[in-house]
Amino acid sequence: MGTVGKAISLLELFTLDQPELGLSDLARRSGFDKATTRRLLVALTGHGFVEQDTATRLYRLGAGLSRLARIREARFPFVQTAVPLVRDLAVATAETVHLSEFGLDRLVTVHVEHPARANRVNVDIGQLLPLHSTASGLVYLAFARDEAVNSCLGGSLEAFTTHTLTEPAAIAHCMAEARERGYSICDQGLEEGVISVAAAILAADGFALGTIAVAAPKARTTPADIAQRGLAAVAAAREISMRLNGDNLQALRRQA
Amino acid sequence: MGTVGKAISLLELFTLDQPELGLSDLARRSGFDKATTRRLLVALTGHGFVEQDTATRLYRLGAGLSRLARIREARFPFVQTAVPLVRDLAVATAETVHLSEFGLDRLVTVHVEHPARANRVNVDIGQLLPLHSTASGLVYLAFARDEAVNSCLGGSLEAFTTHTLTEPAAIAHCMAEARERGYSICDQGLEEGVISVAAAILAADGFALGTIAVAAPKARTTPADIAQRGLAAVAAAREISMRLNGDNLQALRRQA
DNA sequence: GGACGTGGTTCATTATTTGAACCGTTATTT
DNA sequence: AAATAACGGTTCAAATAATGAACCACGTCC
């Protein structure tokens, strides 16, 4: 791995649960030498990608990241555009709704709305979702370029639960259904007891760029709930797609 | 400069005005060799920090940045907390209001609200503000740690206009006034014809972590406007500080 | 056709990164 | 209170990774 890759993987050790880490901790988790880790942290700090708490000497993600992310968001206001509709969907379904954007070979969770009830599915911002074992991933694949689909189905398909689909044919079938319905269903593919539906958000070229998903405890979910949530998710996704693409109807051709 | 520094300075070439850049362009602007530039871009792309448009082959900032920025924001919801108050202040003043966060040796503009009128001051998200020549910078210094102040006043103080204060004594005086009033005034320190006021947003330790500022064309600004905007900015900054620190009154001691 | 500007690649040379061992400090443990 | 361990941070010869001039292949404008 190159040096920049190491630096970035250092950044990726910071999570919602572990937002502040010490030098030794970072070295341990990354597997890099302490000296190396420190040199990378100094370089990152020098550009505002990490900050160090002067009192505790712990490191955390820096303001430079916010700056660049905001430049990106200003040009391509995905989250900004989608958040109100995510919120509406969360209110309408009274379940956890999360918004994801495709990046690299996974979906990145960029926004979450949790319902105000104790028993709910918990999703963290920043969480990375595999494509084959989540509702979001399946509907993404359903509306993705062939290359992306092949790349995913060609790779190793980890089974997270006994329900996870790992056969390319089964996944393709699931995708076809999602394409027809407009939304995907994933029954405990990533975690036991959780059932999710998701719809694709499309770019101007008609391919998926992200997803909006509703995740709920399976115990209290009826088939009717699934259908209702699915349609609501599709409506939200369509509205987000339209707002992003300036009502470019051509873009929605594939979803129609 | 180390390799990671080069990679990051490549990222910093992307701005609001130039959100997509080609390989040769990036090499030219950065001063790195084309091969080097490309290798860095590949490394960054591999971690989702930049994306390449498959059609145009242009590079742009990637989703990985949004992910990390959101992890940071989730732990420390500065922008999220402040935006409503920035908006209110923009409506109340009918002028441009911008929110900045300290990073490295400068203030980073992380949010802007422009008034709905033709003649207005324009501020871009991601813009970097020097400390000695902006209202935001001066009020930041007024509520900053001594080390930060010394580091700023000890460095070179560029004169952007004929009005820019470059004498450490003059700047210190301006800071003292700001500390007393609660807000700073900067009269054409960065650009001719623009007058700004700013108030500091304080962290739990009582030191500034960011600012909120109102910028307006000097031609239509009276002393009464200044005073009114200043007090409104202070009120907004205090409210943001309180919401961030959970009504920790101790934190506001220095501003009282 | 030819001159230029793209994006992208190669490989010997060169400069940077690496990591075991080190220091000083700060908790914990005995 | 002494001993131990863990922490953040530093050093420098050895190993490794980054570098860049020259190189394609492609498109485009005279």
Short mmCIF file of C-alpha atoms in Angstrom, two decimals, chain A residues 1-226:
data_model
loop_
_atom_site.label_atom_id
_atom_site.label_comp_id
_atom_site.label_asym_id
_atom_site.label_seq_id
_atom_site.Cartn_x
_atom_site.Cartn_y
_atom_site.Cartn_z
CA MET A 1 0.00 0.00 0.00
CA GLY A 2 1.23 3.48 -0.81
CA THR A 3 1.74 6.13 1.79
CA VAL A 4 -1.41 8.04 0.97
CA GLY A 5 -3.41 4.84 1.27
CA LYS A 6 -1.99 4.33 4.71
CA ALA A 7 -2.82 7.87 5.69
CA ILE A 8 -6.39 7.46 4.53
CA SER A 9 -6.84 4.12 6.23
CA LEU A 10 -5.73 5.87 9.38
CA LEU A 11 -8.59 8.33 8.90
CA GLU A 12 -10.96 5.46 8.40
CA LEU A 13 -10.28 4.14 11.88
CA PHE A 14 -12.34 6.97 13.31
CA THR A 15 -15.96 5.93 13.66
CA LEU A 16 -19.08 7.18 15.37
CA ASP A 17 -18.30 4.95 18.34
CA GLN A 18 -14.60 5.77 18.41
CA PRO A 19 -14.34 9.38 17.32
CA GLU A 20 -11.17 10.07 19.28
CA LEU A 21 -8.14 7.80 19.33
CA GLY A 22 -4.67 7.92 20.83
CA LEU A 23 -1.41 7.38 19.00
CA SER A 24 -0.71 3.88 20.29
CA ASP A 25 -4.30 2.88 19.69
CA LEU A 26 -4.15 4.08 16.10
CA ALA A 27 -0.85 2.27 15.55
CA ARG A 28 -2.30 -0.94 16.98
CA ARG A 29 -5.50 -0.81 14.96
CA SER A 30 -3.82 0.15 11.72
CA GLY A 31 -0.94 -2.28 12.12
CA PHE A 32 1.57 0.48 11.30
CA ASP A 33 4.58 1.25 13.40
CA LYS A 34 4.09 3.93 16.01
CA ALA A 35 6.64 6.19 14.34
CA THR A 36 4.97 5.74 10.97
CA THR A 37 1.56 6.35 12.45
CA ARG A 38 2.75 9.51 14.07
CA ARG A 39 4.39 10.84 10.91
CA LEU A 40 1.18 10.26 9.01
CA LEU A 41 -0.85 11.96 11.72
CA VAL A 42 1.47 14.95 11.66
CA ALA A 43 1.06 15.23 7.90
CA LEU A 44 -2.71 14.94 8.21
CA THR A 45 -2.81 17.44 11.04
CA GLY A 46 -0.76 19.87 8.98
CA HIS A 47 -3.55 19.96 6.42
CA GLY A 48 -6.44 20.00 8.87
CA PHE A 49 -7.59 16.45 8.18
CA VAL A 50 -7.08 15.51 11.80
CA GLU A 51 -6.92 17.58 14.96
CA GLN A 52 -5.26 16.78 18.22
CA ASP A 53 -6.88 17.66 21.51
CA THR A 54 -4.30 19.75 23.30
CA ALA A 55 -5.37 18.45 26.71
CA THR A 56 -5.87 14.72 26.16
CA ARG A 57 -3.51 14.41 23.16
CA LEU A 58 -6.16 12.31 21.47
CA TYR A 59 -6.61 12.63 17.72
CA ARG A 60 -9.90 13.23 15.93
CA LEU A 61 -11.09 14.05 12.41
CA GLY A 62 -10.38 17.67 11.43
CA ALA A 63 -12.17 20.62 9.90
CA GLY A 64 -10.37 20.26 6.58
CA LEU A 65 -12.56 17.28 5.83
CA SER A 66 -15.72 19.28 6.47
CA ARG A 67 -14.43 21.94 4.15
CA LEU A 68 -13.84 19.60 1.22
CA ALA A 69 -17.05 17.69 1.87
CA ARG A 70 -18.95 20.96 1.73
CA ILE A 71 -17.34 21.93 -1.55
CA ARG A 72 -18.47 18.60 -2.89
CA GLU A 73 -21.96 18.98 -1.44
CA ALA A 74 -22.31 22.46 -2.87
CA ARG A 75 -21.72 21.15 -6.35
CA PHE A 76 -23.73 18.02 -5.84
CA PRO A 77 -26.27 18.57 -3.06
CA PHE A 78 -27.26 14.97 -2.56
CA VAL A 79 -27.64 14.88 1.21
CA GLN A 80 -29.02 18.39 1.41
CA THR A 81 -31.71 17.59 -1.14
CA ALA A 82 -32.62 14.24 0.30
CA VAL A 83 -32.76 14.93 4.03
CA PRO A 84 -36.27 16.46 4.12
CA LEU A 85 -37.66 13.46 2.26
CA VAL A 86 -35.78 11.04 4.48
CA ARG A 87 -37.37 12.77 7.44
CA ASP A 88 -40.85 12.62 5.94
CA LEU A 89 -40.43 8.94 5.23
CA ALA A 90 -39.26 8.29 8.78
CA VAL A 91 -42.31 10.05 10.16
CA ALA A 92 -44.67 8.24 7.78
CA THR A 93 -43.28 4.78 8.53
CA ALA A 94 -42.26 5.31 12.18
CA GLU A 95 -39.19 3.20 11.44
CA THR A 96 -35.51 3.86 10.84
CA VAL A 97 -34.81 5.43 7.44
CA HIS A 98 -31.31 5.74 6.06
CA LEU A 99 -29.83 7.40 3.02
CA SER A 100 -26.80 5.97 1.25
CA GLU A 101 -24.51 7.07 -1.51
CA PHE A 102 -22.39 4.79 -3.63
CA GLY A 103 -18.65 5.08 -3.16
CA LEU A 104 -16.00 2.62 -4.19
CA ASP A 105 -17.55 -0.84 -3.98
CA ARG A 106 -19.98 -0.15 -1.21
CA LEU A 107 -22.80 2.10 -0.16
CA VAL A 108 -21.95 4.78 2.36
CA THR A 109 -24.60 5.74 4.89
CA VAL A 110 -24.72 9.52 4.83
CA HIS A 111 -27.87 10.28 6.77
CA VAL A 112 -30.14 8.48 9.22
CA GLU A 113 -33.46 9.30 10.85
CA HIS A 114 -34.47 7.16 13.81
CA PRO A 115 -38.06 6.95 15.01
CA ALA A 116 -38.86 8.02 18.57
CA ARG A 117 -39.46 4.55 19.91
CA ALA A 118 -37.36 2.22 21.98
CA ASN A 119 -37.44 -0.88 19.80
CA ARG A 120 -35.95 0.17 16.49
CA VAL A 121 -33.19 -0.71 14.11
CA ASN A 122 -30.07 1.29 14.68
CA VAL A 123 -27.97 2.47 11.75
CA ASP A 124 -24.90 4.67 12.12
CA ILE A 125 -23.82 7.47 9.88
CA GLY A 126 -20.70 6.45 8.03
CA GLN A 127 -21.63 2.78 8.12
CA LEU A 128 -20.60 0.87 4.99
CA LEU A 129 -23.20 -1.43 3.47
CA PRO A 130 -22.29 -4.45 1.32
CA LEU A 131 -24.21 -4.62 -1.93
CA HIS A 132 -25.40 -8.22 -1.88
CA SER A 133 -26.77 -8.44 1.64
CA THR A 134 -28.77 -5.26 2.16
CA ALA A 135 -31.96 -3.89 0.65
CA SER A 136 -30.07 -0.74 -0.32
CA GLY A 137 -27.37 -2.74 -2.03
CA LEU A 138 -29.78 -4.92 -3.95
CA VAL A 139 -31.81 -2.05 -5.35
CA TYR A 140 -28.60 -0.21 -6.12
CA LEU A 141 -27.41 -3.19 -8.15
CA ALA A 142 -30.80 -3.39 -9.83
CA PHE A 143 -30.26 0.08 -11.25
CA ALA A 144 -26.48 0.01 -11.62
CA ARG A 145 -24.21 -0.32 -14.64
CA ASP A 146 -23.46 -3.87 -15.73
CA GLU A 147 -19.80 -3.45 -14.83
CA ALA A 148 -20.66 -2.61 -11.23
CA VAL A 149 -23.00 -5.60 -11.04
CA ASN A 150 -20.44 -7.98 -12.48
CA SER A 151 -17.75 -6.64 -10.22
CA CYS A 152 -19.97 -7.30 -7.21
CA LEU A 153 -21.26 -10.73 -8.19
CA GLY A 154 -17.77 -11.74 -9.25
CA GLY A 155 -16.29 -10.93 -5.87
CA SER A 156 -16.63 -12.90 -2.68
CA LEU A 157 -20.13 -12.75 -1.22
CA GLU A 158 -19.92 -13.00 2.53
CA ALA A 159 -22.79 -14.62 4.42
CA PHE A 160 -23.58 -12.43 7.42
CA THR A 161 -26.54 -14.51 8.57
CA THR A 162 -28.08 -17.82 7.56
CA HIS A 163 -30.47 -15.79 5.38
CA THR A 164 -27.84 -13.95 3.38
CA LEU A 165 -28.05 -14.63 -0.34
CA THR A 166 -24.64 -15.67 -1.62
CA GLU A 167 -25.60 -17.31 -4.92
CA PRO A 168 -25.18 -14.88 -7.85
CA ALA A 169 -28.31 -16.36 -9.44
CA ALA A 170 -30.39 -15.76 -6.32
CA ILE A 171 -29.11 -12.21 -6.09
CA ALA A 172 -29.84 -11.58 -9.77
CA HIS A 173 -33.37 -12.83 -9.21
CA CYS A 174 -33.77 -10.50 -6.27
CA MET A 175 -32.50 -7.63 -8.44
CA ALA A 176 -34.96 -8.43 -11.20
CA GLU A 177 -37.83 -8.36 -8.72
CA ALA A 178 -36.58 -5.06 -7.36
CA ARG A 179 -36.39 -3.61 -10.86
CA GLU A 180 -39.97 -4.64 -11.50
CA ARG A 181 -41.40 -3.44 -8.17
CA GLY A 182 -39.19 -0.38 -7.95
CA TYR A 183 -38.03 -1.38 -4.48
CA SER A 184 -35.99 -4.21 -3.01
CA ILE A 185 -36.70 -6.34 0.04
CA CYS A 186 -33.95 -7.79 2.19
CA ASP A 187 -35.04 -10.23 4.85
CA GLN A 188 -32.35 -10.51 7.53
CA GLY A 189 -29.55 -10.48 4.99
CA LEU A 190 -27.19 -8.48 7.15
CA GLU A 191 -28.55 -8.95 10.64
CA GLU A 192 -30.99 -11.37 12.27
CA GLY A 193 -34.43 -9.98 12.96
CA VAL A 194 -34.15 -6.98 10.66
CA ILE A 195 -36.16 -6.58 7.46
CA SER A 196 -35.58 -3.69 5.08
CA VAL A 197 -36.93 -2.23 1.89
CA ALA A 198 -35.07 0.25 -0.32
CA ALA A 199 -35.51 2.31 -3.47
CA ALA A 200 -32.86 3.69 -5.81
CA ILE A 201 -32.02 7.34 -6.31
CA LEU A 202 -31.02 7.90 -9.91
CA ALA A 203 -28.50 10.20 -11.55
CA ALA A 204 -29.19 12.07 -14.78
CA ASP A 205 -27.84 9.13 -16.76
CA GLY A 206 -30.52 6.86 -15.34
CA PHE A 207 -28.19 4.78 -13.18
CA ALA A 208 -28.37 4.60 -9.41
CA LEU A 209 -26.16 6.88 -7.37
CA GLY A 210 -27.63 6.13 -3.97
CA THR A 211 -30.55 4.64 -2.10
CA ILE A 212 -33.14 5.37 0.53
CA ALA A 213 -34.12 2.50 2.82
CA VAL A 214 -36.52 1.68 5.64
CA ALA A 215 -35.26 -0.82 8.21
CA ALA A 216 -37.49 -2.37 10.85
CA PRO A 217 -37.62 -5.21 13.37
CA LYS A 218 -39.04 -8.20 11.54
CA ALA A 219 -41.21 -9.18 14.49
CA ARG A 220 -43.64 -6.32 13.99
CA THR A 221 -43.56 -6.19 10.20
CA THR A 222 -46.41 -7.59 8.08
CA PRO A 223 -46.36 -8.13 4.31
CA ALA A 224 -48.68 -5.16 4.04
CA ASP A 225 -46.14 -3.02 5.91
CA ILE A 226 -43.48 -4.08 3.44
#
